[in-house]
Amino acid sequence: MRRTSEPWNPNGLELCVHRFRDDAARPTGLTLLLLHGFLDAGSTWDLVAEPLARAGHDVVAPDLRGFGRSARVGAGSYYYFPDYIADVAALVDALAPARLGVVGHSMGGAVAVYYAGARPDRVERLALLEGMGPPSHGPEIAVARMEAWLRDMKGLDRTPRRLASMQDAIARLVANHPRVPRDVLATRAPLLTREEPDGGLAWAYDPMHRTTSPLWFQVEAFTSFLERIACPTLVVSGGPTGWHPPDEAARVAKLARAEHVELQDAGHMMHWSAASELAERLGEFFAGGGAAGAAGAAGEGTKGGVDDGRGRE
C-alpha cells in the first residue's frame, strides 16, 4: 500500500492531496475522489480509502482549502462555496484523466452534487454520505445572514484554535462524536491537528470557517443540480442518529438513478464509526462501473453560491 501526501496548486492556492494506491492490486482504471466534510480533512478517509485502493482503485482525498494541511485564503478573501467546486474541477482535470467516481460526505457531498450536476459527463458513479445539503431557507433570512457575517468578519481572530495537548484534542473529539469509538478518535486527532511554530498544538482548520456565510442555501438551485446528475448514485445514511434535512426524501427523489444503503448505527461520521462496512458497500458499488456505467452517464448527460451545505459535524 502506498500512501502519499502531495501539494497541488489548482487555482493559485496550494492544496494537500492524499493518494492511496496498492501496487499489488489489479488496476481498475477508476480514480475515486473522496471529499470530506466540515472541519474534517482528506487524511481521515484512510480507513475507507485503503480498502478501496486494495480493490485496485486510484484513491485521491484532498484537504479542501482552509482545512487540514491545505493553504488558507489570504486577507480580504473568503471561503465561498463555488471555490471548493472550482478546486475539485481543477484537481479532476489533473489527477483523473479517464474514469472518475466521487464520494462526498456531509459538506463534501454538497460539493460533489454541484460538481456532478455541472459536469454530468465526467462522473461515472457518485456516492453521497449524508451529503444532501443543509436545511433550506427562504430569502427572508438574507439580511440577518449578511448582518451576522459582517459582525463575524469584523471581530474575526484567525489565530489557530489552541489545544492543551493531544489528549485534550482526543477528549474534545470524544465529546463531539460519542458514537465513534475512542480508540478510533485517538487516531483521528493527529490528522486534524497541527504543530505550531512555537511547538504548541492547534486544530488544523482556518477559524474563518466558523463564521456565518453571507449567502444562504437555496434548495431550488440545489435540486436543479441533482436533476442533472445522470450517473448511478449511492445515497448512504448513518441511520436515525445521522444527519438528515427535513426534505431529504424529496431531494433524493430528484436523482435519476439512486440506490440506498443505511448503516443503521453508524451516525453521521460513518467513515470513522463504521469504516469497514462503509468501505465494503462502496467497494460493491464502484465495482459495478465500467463501460456500461460510463456509457449510461454519457448517454444521459443532457438530462434535464450558497450557504455551505456544511452539515455542521
PDB file of C-alpha atoms in Angstrom:
ATOM      1  CA  MET A   1       0.000   0.000   0.000  1.00  0.00           C
ATOM      2  CA  ARG A   2       1.368   3.395  -0.995  1.00  0.00           C
ATOM      3  CA  ARG A   3       0.040   6.435   0.804  1.00  0.00           C
ATOM      4  CA  THR A   4       1.410   9.832  -0.149  1.00  0.00           C
ATOM      5  CA  SER A   5       0.557  13.443   0.588  1.00  0.00           C
ATOM      6  CA  GLU A   6       1.356  15.767  -2.296  1.00  0.00           C
ATOM      7  CA  PRO A   7       0.969  19.524  -2.812  1.00  0.00           C
ATOM      8  CA  TRP A   8      -1.178  20.624  -5.758  1.00  0.00           C
ATOM      9  CA  ASN A   9      -1.897  24.155  -6.880  1.00  0.00           C
ATOM     10  CA  PRO A  10      -5.121  24.011  -8.905  1.00  0.00           C
ATOM     11  CA  ASN A  11      -6.304  27.635  -8.625  1.00  0.00           C
ATOM     12  CA  GLY A  12      -3.474  29.615  -7.103  1.00  0.00           C
ATOM     13  CA  LEU A  13      -3.895  28.056  -3.650  1.00  0.00           C
ATOM     14  CA  GLU A  14      -1.818  25.068  -2.601  1.00  0.00           C
ATOM     15  CA  LEU A  15      -3.897  22.056  -1.588  1.00  0.00           C
ATOM     16  CA  CYS A  16      -2.650  18.934   0.167  1.00  0.00           C
ATOM     17  CA  VAL A  17      -3.815  15.824  -1.689  1.00  0.00           C
ATOM     18  CA  HIS A  18      -3.625  12.386  -0.075  1.00  0.00           C
ATOM     19  CA  ARG A  19      -3.313   9.477  -2.519  1.00  0.00           C
ATOM     20  CA  PHE A  20      -3.785   5.788  -1.797  1.00  0.00           C
ATOM     21  CA  ARG A  21      -2.557   3.075  -4.200  1.00  0.00           C
ATOM     22  CA  ASP A  22      -1.863  -0.632  -3.875  1.00  0.00           C
ATOM     23  CA  ASP A  23       0.762  -1.771  -6.377  1.00  0.00           C
ATOM     24  CA  ALA A  24      -0.147  -5.404  -5.727  1.00  0.00           C
ATOM     25  CA  ALA A  25      -3.771  -4.896  -6.825  1.00  0.00           C
ATOM     26  CA  ARG A  26      -5.024  -5.194 -10.371  1.00  0.00           C
ATOM     27  CA  PRO A  27      -5.802  -1.614 -11.523  1.00  0.00           C
ATOM     28  CA  THR A  28      -9.436  -0.910 -12.306  1.00  0.00           C
ATOM     29  CA  GLY A  29      -8.715   2.296 -14.207  1.00  0.00           C
ATOM     30  CA  LEU A  30     -11.116   4.158 -11.912  1.00  0.00           C
ATOM     31  CA  THR A  31      -9.991   7.183  -9.914  1.00  0.00           C
ATOM     32  CA  LEU A  32     -12.039   7.717  -6.754  1.00  0.00           C
ATOM     33  CA  LEU A  33     -12.195  11.274  -5.422  1.00  0.00           C
ATOM     34  CA  LEU A  34     -13.136  11.413  -1.732  1.00  0.00           C
ATOM     35  CA  LEU A  35     -14.443  14.784  -0.464  1.00  0.00           C
ATOM     36  CA  HIS A  36     -14.529  15.379   3.286  1.00  0.00           C
ATOM     37  CA  GLY A  37     -16.998  17.273   5.443  1.00  0.00           C
ATOM     38  CA  PHE A  38     -16.877  20.451   7.525  1.00  0.00           C
ATOM     39  CA  LEU A  39     -13.888  20.740   9.914  1.00  0.00           C
ATOM     40  CA  ASP A  40     -12.645  17.376   8.644  1.00  0.00           C
ATOM     41  CA  ALA A  41      -9.678  16.608   6.372  1.00  0.00           C
ATOM     42  CA  GLY A  42      -8.882  14.323   3.449  1.00  0.00           C
ATOM     43  CA  SER A  43      -6.415  12.325   5.546  1.00  0.00           C
ATOM     44  CA  THR A  44      -9.205  10.956   7.784  1.00  0.00           C
ATOM     45  CA  TRP A  45     -10.593   8.967   4.844  1.00  0.00           C
ATOM     46  CA  ASP A  46      -7.755   6.475   5.373  1.00  0.00           C
ATOM     47  CA  LEU A  47      -9.895   3.766   6.988  1.00  0.00           C
ATOM     48  CA  VAL A  48     -12.107   3.717   3.888  1.00  0.00           C
ATOM     49  CA  ALA A  49      -9.515   4.697   1.279  1.00  0.00           C
ATOM     50  CA  GLU A  50      -7.120   1.841   1.947  1.00  0.00           C
ATOM     51  CA  PRO A  51      -9.670  -0.967   1.269  1.00  0.00           C
ATOM     52  CA  LEU A  52     -10.752   0.846  -1.906  1.00  0.00           C
ATOM     53  CA  ALA A  53      -7.120   1.093  -3.008  1.00  0.00           C
ATOM     54  CA  ARG A  54      -6.645  -2.626  -2.342  1.00  0.00           C
ATOM     55  CA  ALA A  55      -9.527  -3.212  -4.763  1.00  0.00           C
ATOM     56  CA  GLY A  56      -7.394  -1.576  -7.464  1.00  0.00           C
ATOM     57  CA  HIS A  57      -8.751   1.977  -7.494  1.00  0.00           C
ATOM     58  CA  ASP A  58      -6.556   5.086  -7.510  1.00  0.00           C
ATOM     59  CA  VAL A  59      -7.922   6.920  -4.465  1.00  0.00           C
ATOM     60  CA  VAL A  60      -7.486  10.693  -4.118  1.00  0.00           C
ATOM     61  CA  ALA A  61      -8.558  12.581  -0.974  1.00  0.00           C
ATOM     62  CA  PRO A  62      -7.762  16.317  -0.889  1.00  0.00           C
ATOM     63  CA  ASP A  63      -7.806  18.580   2.113  1.00  0.00           C
ATOM     64  CA  LEU A  64     -10.208  21.245   0.850  1.00  0.00           C
ATOM     65  CA  ARG A  65      -8.971  24.821   1.036  1.00  0.00           C
ATOM     66  CA  GLY A  66      -8.522  26.042   4.586  1.00  0.00           C
ATOM     67  CA  PHE A  67      -8.748  22.537   6.074  1.00  0.00           C
ATOM     68  CA  GLY A  68      -6.058  20.098   7.138  1.00  0.00           C
ATOM     69  CA  ARG A  69      -2.686  20.780   5.523  1.00  0.00           C
ATOM     70  CA  SER A  70      -4.097  22.855   2.650  1.00  0.00           C
ATOM     71  CA  ALA A  71      -3.389  26.573   2.412  1.00  0.00           C
ATOM     72  CA  ARG A  72      -5.763  29.180   3.818  1.00  0.00           C
ATOM     73  CA  VAL A  73      -7.138  32.057   1.819  1.00  0.00           C
ATOM     74  CA  GLY A  74      -5.423  35.397   2.275  1.00  0.00           C
ATOM     75  CA  ALA A  75      -6.618  38.542   4.000  1.00  0.00           C
ATOM     76  CA  GLY A  76      -9.611  40.068   2.255  1.00  0.00           C
ATOM     77  CA  SER A  77     -10.728  36.705   0.827  1.00  0.00           C
ATOM     78  CA  TYR A  78     -13.407  34.252   1.954  1.00  0.00           C
ATOM     79  CA  TYR A  79     -14.449  30.607   1.548  1.00  0.00           C
ATOM     80  CA  TYR A  80     -17.300  30.915  -0.916  1.00  0.00           C
ATOM     81  CA  PHE A  81     -18.788  27.570  -1.855  1.00  0.00           C
ATOM     82  CA  PRO A  82     -18.050  27.762  -5.602  1.00  0.00           C
ATOM     83  CA  ASP A  83     -14.343  27.964  -4.709  1.00  0.00           C
ATOM     84  CA  TYR A  84     -14.459  24.356  -3.490  1.00  0.00           C
ATOM     85  CA  ILE A  85     -16.102  23.256  -6.724  1.00  0.00           C
ATOM     86  CA  ALA A  86     -13.539  25.087  -8.866  1.00  0.00           C
ATOM     87  CA  ASP A  87     -10.756  23.354  -6.900  1.00  0.00           C
ATOM     88  CA  VAL A  88     -12.390  19.969  -7.426  1.00  0.00           C
ATOM     89  CA  ALA A  89     -12.781  20.594 -11.161  1.00  0.00           C
ATOM     90  CA  ALA A  90      -9.107  21.510 -11.480  1.00  0.00           C
ATOM     91  CA  LEU A  91      -7.983  18.503  -9.424  1.00  0.00           C
ATOM     92  CA  VAL A  92     -10.100  16.177 -11.540  1.00  0.00           C
ATOM     93  CA  ASP A  93      -8.538  17.535 -14.721  1.00  0.00           C
ATOM     94  CA  ALA A  94      -5.056  16.984 -13.278  1.00  0.00           C
ATOM     95  CA  LEU A  95      -5.460  13.699 -11.412  1.00  0.00           C
ATOM     96  CA  ALA A  96      -8.302  11.758 -13.052  1.00  0.00           C
ATOM     97  CA  PRO A  97      -7.577  11.713 -16.799  1.00  0.00           C
ATOM     98  CA  ALA A  98     -10.023   8.904 -17.559  1.00  0.00           C
ATOM     99  CA  ARG A  99     -12.719   7.312 -15.398  1.00  0.00           C
ATOM    100  CA  LEU A 100     -13.931   9.077 -12.252  1.00  0.00           C
ATOM    101  CA  GLY A 101     -16.013   8.115  -9.236  1.00  0.00           C
ATOM    102  CA  VAL A 102     -16.792  10.624  -6.490  1.00  0.00           C
ATOM    103  CA  VAL A 103     -17.604  10.112  -2.810  1.00  0.00           C
ATOM    104  CA  GLY A 104     -18.784  13.082  -0.753  1.00  0.00           C
ATOM    105  CA  HIS A 105     -19.501  13.195   2.969  1.00  0.00           C
ATOM    106  CA  SER A 106     -21.642  15.952   4.520  1.00  0.00           C
ATOM    107  CA  MET A 107     -20.323  19.278   3.174  1.00  0.00           C
ATOM    108  CA  GLY A 108     -18.243  17.278   0.696  1.00  0.00           C
ATOM    109  CA  GLY A 109     -21.462  15.690  -0.541  1.00  0.00           C
ATOM    110  CA  ALA A 110     -22.846  19.108  -1.431  1.00  0.00           C
ATOM    111  CA  VAL A 111     -19.599  19.910  -3.273  1.00  0.00           C
ATOM    112  CA  ALA A 112     -19.941  16.601  -5.127  1.00  0.00           C
ATOM    113  CA  VAL A 113     -23.563  17.364  -6.112  1.00  0.00           C
ATOM    114  CA  TYR A 114     -22.665  20.748  -7.567  1.00  0.00           C
ATOM    115  CA  TYR A 115     -19.696  19.306  -9.457  1.00  0.00           C
ATOM    116  CA  ALA A 116     -21.534  16.241 -10.776  1.00  0.00           C
ATOM    117  CA  GLY A 117     -24.519  18.366 -11.784  1.00  0.00           C
ATOM    118  CA  ALA A 118     -22.303  20.828 -13.626  1.00  0.00           C
ATOM    119  CA  ARG A 119     -20.212  18.059 -15.225  1.00  0.00           C
ATOM    120  CA  PRO A 120     -22.539  15.048 -15.584  1.00  0.00           C
ATOM    121  CA  ASP A 121     -20.421  13.723 -18.456  1.00  0.00           C
ATOM    122  CA  ARG A 122     -17.371  13.455 -16.183  1.00  0.00           C
ATOM    123  CA  VAL A 123     -18.675  11.384 -13.241  1.00  0.00           C
ATOM    124  CA  GLU A 124     -19.203   7.657 -13.751  1.00  0.00           C
ATOM    125  CA  ARG A 125     -20.554   6.896 -10.281  1.00  0.00           C
ATOM    126  CA  LEU A 126     -21.358   9.052  -7.262  1.00  0.00           C
ATOM    127  CA  ALA A 127     -21.775   8.218  -3.566  1.00  0.00           C
ATOM    128  CA  LEU A 128     -23.333  10.734  -1.164  1.00  0.00           C
ATOM    129  CA  LEU A 129     -22.799  10.002   2.532  1.00  0.00           C
ATOM    130  CA  GLU A 130     -25.403  12.145   4.298  1.00  0.00           C
ATOM    131  CA  GLY A 131     -24.419  14.779   1.767  1.00  0.00           C
ATOM    132  CA  MET A 132     -27.776  16.058   0.527  1.00  0.00           C
ATOM    133  CA  GLY A 133     -27.249  19.645   1.671  1.00  0.00           C
ATOM    134  CA  PRO A 134     -28.310  21.637   4.753  1.00  0.00           C
ATOM    135  CA  PRO A 135     -31.858  22.633   5.722  1.00  0.00           C
ATOM    136  CA  SER A 136     -33.437  25.033   3.251  1.00  0.00           C
ATOM    137  CA  HIS A 137     -34.220  28.667   3.997  1.00  0.00           C
ATOM    138  CA  GLY A 138     -36.004  31.376   2.073  1.00  0.00           C
ATOM    139  CA  PRO A 139     -34.812  34.855   1.170  1.00  0.00           C
ATOM    140  CA  GLU A 140     -36.276  36.236   4.392  1.00  0.00           C
ATOM    141  CA  ILE A 141     -33.032  35.273   6.172  1.00  0.00           C
ATOM    142  CA  ALA A 142     -30.798  37.146   3.707  1.00  0.00           C
ATOM    143  CA  VAL A 143     -30.485  40.355   5.735  1.00  0.00           C
ATOM    144  CA  ALA A 144     -29.865  38.541   9.018  1.00  0.00           C
ATOM    145  CA  ARG A 145     -27.145  36.400   7.459  1.00  0.00           C
ATOM    146  CA  MET A 146     -25.393  39.396   5.957  1.00  0.00           C
ATOM    147  CA  GLU A 147     -25.545  41.211   9.301  1.00  0.00           C
ATOM    148  CA  ALA A 148     -24.142  38.147  11.085  1.00  0.00           C
ATOM    149  CA  TRP A 149     -21.361  37.776   8.521  1.00  0.00           C
ATOM    150  CA  LEU A 150     -20.318  41.418   8.886  1.00  0.00           C
ATOM    151  CA  ARG A 151     -20.211  41.025  12.676  1.00  0.00           C
ATOM    152  CA  ASP A 152     -18.234  37.785  12.441  1.00  0.00           C
ATOM    153  CA  MET A 153     -15.706  39.174   9.985  1.00  0.00           C
ATOM    154  CA  LYS A 154     -15.215  42.398  11.928  1.00  0.00           C
ATOM    155  CA  GLY A 155     -14.291  40.501  15.066  1.00  0.00           C
ATOM    156  CA  LEU A 156     -12.559  37.574  13.362  1.00  0.00           C
ATOM    157  CA  ASP A 157      -9.433  36.237  15.030  1.00  0.00           C
ATOM    158  CA  ARG A 158      -7.675  33.807  12.669  1.00  0.00           C
ATOM    159  CA  THR A 159      -5.239  32.672  15.325  1.00  0.00           C
ATOM    160  CA  PRO A 160      -5.292  28.847  15.293  1.00  0.00           C
ATOM    161  CA  ARG A 161      -7.542  27.313  17.958  1.00  0.00           C
ATOM    162  CA  ARG A 162      -5.088  26.076  20.563  1.00  0.00           C
ATOM    163  CA  LEU A 163      -5.200  22.779  22.416  1.00  0.00           C
ATOM    164  CA  ALA A 164      -3.522  21.893  25.684  1.00  0.00           C
ATOM    165  CA  SER A 165      -2.289  18.525  24.393  1.00  0.00           C
ATOM    166  CA  MET A 166      -3.142  15.661  22.085  1.00  0.00           C
ATOM    167  CA  GLN A 167      -5.170  14.161  24.929  1.00  0.00           C
ATOM    168  CA  ASP A 168      -7.152  17.406  25.028  1.00  0.00           C
ATOM    169  CA  ALA A 169      -7.839  17.050  21.279  1.00  0.00           C
ATOM    170  CA  ILE A 170      -8.985  13.452  21.756  1.00  0.00           C
ATOM    171  CA  ALA A 171     -11.246  14.419  24.664  1.00  0.00           C
ATOM    172  CA  ARG A 172     -12.911  17.117  22.551  1.00  0.00           C
ATOM    173  CA  LEU A 173     -13.465  14.710  19.678  1.00  0.00           C
ATOM    174  CA  VAL A 174     -14.985  12.193  22.100  1.00  0.00           C
ATOM    175  CA  ALA A 175     -17.379  14.860  23.391  1.00  0.00           C
ATOM    176  CA  ASN A 176     -18.425  15.859  19.857  1.00  0.00           C
ATOM    177  CA  HIS A 177     -18.642  12.349  18.401  1.00  0.00           C
ATOM    178  CA  PRO A 178     -19.908   9.994  21.112  1.00  0.00           C
ATOM    179  CA  ARG A 179     -20.878   7.280  18.607  1.00  0.00           C
ATOM    180  CA  VAL A 180     -17.293   6.892  17.369  1.00  0.00           C
ATOM    181  CA  PRO A 181     -15.085   4.568  19.463  1.00  0.00           C
ATOM    182  CA  ARG A 182     -12.463   6.413  21.470  1.00  0.00           C
ATOM    183  CA  ASP A 183      -9.636   4.333  20.042  1.00  0.00           C
ATOM    184  CA  VAL A 184     -10.673   5.413  16.539  1.00  0.00           C
ATOM    185  CA  LEU A 185     -10.838   9.066  17.576  1.00  0.00           C
ATOM    186  CA  ALA A 186      -7.346   8.736  19.049  1.00  0.00           C
ATOM    187  CA  THR A 187      -6.128   8.011  15.506  1.00  0.00           C
ATOM    188  CA  ARG A 188      -8.141  10.911  14.059  1.00  0.00           C
ATOM    189  CA  ALA A 189      -6.793  13.574  16.405  1.00  0.00           C
ATOM    190  CA  PRO A 190      -3.254  13.713  14.917  1.00  0.00           C
ATOM    191  CA  LEU A 191      -4.795  14.080  11.451  1.00  0.00           C
ATOM    192  CA  LEU A 192      -6.989  17.012  12.478  1.00  0.00           C
ATOM    193  CA  THR A 193      -4.364  18.988  14.400  1.00  0.00           C
ATOM    194  CA  ARG A 194      -1.053  20.595  13.574  1.00  0.00           C
ATOM    195  CA  GLU A 195       2.022  21.667  15.483  1.00  0.00           C
ATOM    196  CA  GLU A 196       2.503  25.413  15.596  1.00  0.00           C
ATOM    197  CA  PRO A 197       5.898  27.103  15.125  1.00  0.00           C
ATOM    198  CA  ASP A 198       6.265  27.599  18.886  1.00  0.00           C
ATOM    199  CA  GLY A 199       5.689  23.897  19.500  1.00  0.00           C
ATOM    200  CA  GLY A 200       2.062  24.225  20.613  1.00  0.00           C
ATOM    201  CA  LEU A 201      -0.836  22.230  19.199  1.00  0.00           C
ATOM    202  CA  ALA A 202      -3.863  23.606  17.339  1.00  0.00           C
ATOM    203  CA  TRP A 203      -6.771  22.444  15.197  1.00  0.00           C
ATOM    204  CA  ALA A 204      -5.717  22.385  11.554  1.00  0.00           C
ATOM    205  CA  TYR A 205      -8.664  24.301  10.098  1.00  0.00           C
ATOM    206  CA  ASP A 206      -8.846  28.052   9.441  1.00  0.00           C
ATOM    207  CA  PRO A 207     -11.053  29.704  12.123  1.00  0.00           C
ATOM    208  CA  MET A 208     -12.686  31.710   9.318  1.00  0.00           C
ATOM    209  CA  HIS A 209     -14.693  28.565   8.536  1.00  0.00           C
ATOM    210  CA  ARG A 210     -16.588  29.157  11.782  1.00  0.00           C
ATOM    211  CA  THR A 211     -18.086  32.418  10.534  1.00  0.00           C
ATOM    212  CA  THR A 212     -21.606  32.701   9.135  1.00  0.00           C
ATOM    213  CA  SER A 213     -21.664  32.613   5.338  1.00  0.00           C
ATOM    214  CA  PRO A 214     -23.342  35.717   3.869  1.00  0.00           C
ATOM    215  CA  LEU A 215     -25.118  33.551   1.297  1.00  0.00           C
ATOM    216  CA  TRP A 216     -27.885  31.137   2.220  1.00  0.00           C
ATOM    217  CA  PHE A 217     -28.600  27.655   0.903  1.00  0.00           C
ATOM    218  CA  GLN A 218     -31.173  27.759  -1.890  1.00  0.00           C
ATOM    219  CA  VAL A 219     -32.740  24.340  -2.208  1.00  0.00           C
ATOM    220  CA  GLU A 220     -34.375  25.113  -5.579  1.00  0.00           C
ATOM    221  CA  ALA A 221     -30.958  25.697  -7.132  1.00  0.00           C
ATOM    222  CA  PHE A 222     -29.526  22.619  -5.383  1.00  0.00           C
ATOM    223  CA  THR A 223     -32.257  20.356  -6.755  1.00  0.00           C
ATOM    224  CA  SER A 224     -31.581  21.608 -10.277  1.00  0.00           C
ATOM    225  CA  PHE A 225     -28.080  20.184  -9.903  1.00  0.00           C
ATOM    226  CA  LEU A 226     -29.474  16.924  -8.512  1.00  0.00           C
ATOM    227  CA  GLU A 227     -31.699  16.618 -11.580  1.00  0.00           C
ATOM    228  CA  ARG A 228     -28.686  16.967 -13.857  1.00  0.00           C
ATOM    229  CA  ILE A 229     -26.799  14.059 -12.296  1.00  0.00           C
ATOM    230  CA  ALA A 230     -27.022  11.224 -14.777  1.00  0.00           C
ATOM    231  CA  CYS A 231     -24.836   8.536 -13.222  1.00  0.00           C
ATOM    232  CA  PRO A 232     -25.750   5.814 -10.706  1.00  0.00           C
ATOM    233  CA  THR A 233     -25.766   7.437  -7.250  1.00  0.00           C
ATOM    234  CA  LEU A 234     -25.436   5.651  -3.928  1.00  0.00           C
ATOM    235  CA  VAL A 235     -27.140   7.513  -1.067  1.00  0.00           C
ATOM    236  CA  VAL A 236     -25.758   6.319   2.274  1.00  0.00           C
ATOM    237  CA  SER A 237     -27.444   7.037   5.607  1.00  0.00           C
ATOM    238  CA  GLY A 238     -25.915   6.660   9.049  1.00  0.00           C
ATOM    239  CA  GLY A 239     -29.300   5.682  10.433  1.00  0.00           C
ATOM    240  CA  PRO A 240     -31.627   7.605  12.749  1.00  0.00           C
ATOM    241  CA  THR A 241     -28.730   9.153  14.678  1.00  0.00           C
ATOM    242  CA  GLY A 242     -27.262  10.566  11.461  1.00  0.00           C
ATOM    243  CA  TRP A 243     -27.889  13.991   9.976  1.00  0.00           C
ATOM    244  CA  HIS A 244     -30.888  14.451   7.669  1.00  0.00           C
ATOM    245  CA  PRO A 245     -32.551  17.600   6.291  1.00  0.00           C
ATOM    246  CA  PRO A 246     -36.348  17.526   6.739  1.00  0.00           C
ATOM    247  CA  ASP A 247     -36.965  17.285   2.978  1.00  0.00           C
ATOM    248  CA  GLU A 248     -34.217  14.740   2.330  1.00  0.00           C
ATOM    249  CA  ALA A 249     -36.530  12.237   0.594  1.00  0.00           C
ATOM    250  CA  ALA A 250     -37.737  14.880  -1.860  1.00  0.00           C
ATOM    251  CA  ARG A 251     -34.159  15.782  -2.713  1.00  0.00           C
ATOM    252  CA  VAL A 252     -33.127  12.169  -3.219  1.00  0.00           C
ATOM    253  CA  ALA A 253     -36.144  11.705  -5.498  1.00  0.00           C
ATOM    254  CA  LYS A 254     -34.587  14.225  -7.903  1.00  0.00           C
ATOM    255  CA  LEU A 255     -31.741  11.800  -8.621  1.00  0.00           C
ATOM    256  CA  ALA A 256     -32.342   9.782 -11.780  1.00  0.00           C
ATOM    257  CA  ARG A 257     -30.529   6.600 -10.680  1.00  0.00           C
ATOM    258  CA  ALA A 258     -30.398   6.498  -6.895  1.00  0.00           C
ATOM    259  CA  GLU A 259     -29.622   3.464  -4.737  1.00  0.00           C
ATOM    260  CA  HIS A 260     -29.970   3.489  -0.947  1.00  0.00           C
ATOM    261  CA  VAL A 261     -27.862   1.988   1.838  1.00  0.00           C
ATOM    262  CA  GLU A 262     -28.406   2.516   5.561  1.00  0.00           C
ATOM    263  CA  LEU A 263     -25.670   1.840   8.101  1.00  0.00           C
ATOM    264  CA  GLN A 264     -28.100   1.553  10.975  1.00  0.00           C
ATOM    265  CA  ASP A 265     -25.978   2.570  13.950  1.00  0.00           C
ATOM    266  CA  ALA A 266     -23.162   4.473  12.226  1.00  0.00           C
ATOM    267  CA  GLY A 267     -24.324   8.038  12.807  1.00  0.00           C
ATOM    268  CA  HIS A 268     -23.107  10.963  10.764  1.00  0.00           C
ATOM    269  CA  MET A 269     -19.358  10.226  10.973  1.00  0.00           C
ATOM    270  CA  MET A 270     -19.783   6.867   9.295  1.00  0.00           C
ATOM    271  CA  HIS A 271     -16.324   6.908   7.683  1.00  0.00           C
ATOM    272  CA  TRP A 272     -14.935   6.708  11.228  1.00  0.00           C
ATOM    273  CA  SER A 273     -17.590   4.779  13.152  1.00  0.00           C
ATOM    274  CA  ALA A 274     -18.363   2.112  10.512  1.00  0.00           C
ATOM    275  CA  ALA A 275     -15.399   2.348   8.170  1.00  0.00           C
ATOM    276  CA  SER A 276     -15.168  -1.350   7.298  1.00  0.00           C
ATOM    277  CA  GLU A 277     -18.848  -1.696   6.461  1.00  0.00           C
ATOM    278  CA  LEU A 278     -18.845   1.568   4.531  1.00  0.00           C
ATOM    279  CA  ALA A 279     -15.765   0.555   2.536  1.00  0.00           C
ATOM    280  CA  GLU A 280     -17.434  -2.756   1.695  1.00  0.00           C
ATOM    281  CA  ARG A 281     -20.611  -1.035   0.452  1.00  0.00           C
ATOM    282  CA  LEU A 282     -18.619   1.484  -1.569  1.00  0.00           C
ATOM    283  CA  GLY A 283     -16.451  -1.287  -2.987  1.00  0.00           C
ATOM    284  CA  GLU A 284     -19.523  -3.163  -4.200  1.00  0.00           C
ATOM    285  CA  PHE A 285     -20.997  -0.002  -5.690  1.00  0.00           C
ATOM    286  CA  PHE A 286     -17.901   1.085  -7.586  1.00  0.00           C
ATOM    287  CA  ALA A 287     -17.241  -2.456  -8.790  1.00  0.00           C
ATOM    288  CA  GLY A 288     -20.471  -2.068 -10.779  1.00  0.00           C
ATOM    289  CA  GLY A 289     -18.933   0.618 -13.000  1.00  0.00           C
ATOM    290  CA  GLY A 290     -17.030   0.141 -16.211  1.00  0.00           C
ATOM    291  CA  ALA A 291     -18.054   0.641 -19.785  1.00  0.00           C
ATOM    292  CA  ALA A 292     -21.786   0.287 -19.121  1.00  0.00           C
ATOM    293  CA  GLY A 293     -21.729   2.860 -16.344  1.00  0.00           C
ATOM    294  CA  ALA A 294     -19.691   5.285 -18.402  1.00  0.00           C
ATOM    295  CA  ALA A 295     -21.977   4.837 -21.399  1.00  0.00           C
ATOM    296  CA  GLY A 296     -25.025   5.472 -19.234  1.00  0.00           C
ATOM    297  CA  ALA A 297     -23.524   8.680 -17.898  1.00  0.00           C
ATOM    298  CA  ALA A 298     -22.582   9.877 -21.373  1.00  0.00           C
ATOM    299  CA  GLY A 299     -25.973   8.985 -22.789  1.00  0.00           C
ATOM    300  CA  GLU A 300     -27.865  10.884 -20.100  1.00  0.00           C
ATOM    301  CA  GLY A 301     -25.516  13.833 -19.742  1.00  0.00           C
ATOM    302  CA  THR A 302     -28.033  16.305 -21.166  1.00  0.00           C
ATOM    303  CA  LYS A 303     -30.813  15.374 -18.780  1.00  0.00           C
ATOM    304  CA  GLY A 304     -32.517  17.744 -17.533  1.00  0.00           C
ATOM    305  CA  GLY A 305     -23.129  30.216  -4.425  1.00  0.00           C
ATOM    306  CA  VAL A 306     -24.645  29.260  -1.328  1.00  0.00           C
ATOM    307  CA  ASP A 307     -24.664  28.588   2.349  1.00  0.00           C
ATOM    308  CA  ASP A 308     -22.055  25.955   2.818  1.00  0.00           C
ATOM    309  CA  GLY A 309     -24.017  22.712   2.772  1.00  0.00           C
ATOM    310  CA  ARG A 310     -21.657  22.039   5.616  1.00  0.00           C
ATOM    311  CA  GLY A 311     -23.918  19.925   7.798  1.00  0.00           C
ATOM    312  CA  ARG A 312     -22.099  21.018  10.956  1.00  0.00           C
ATOM    313  CA  GLU A 313     -20.381  17.932  12.292  1.00  0.00           C
TER     314      GLU A 313
END
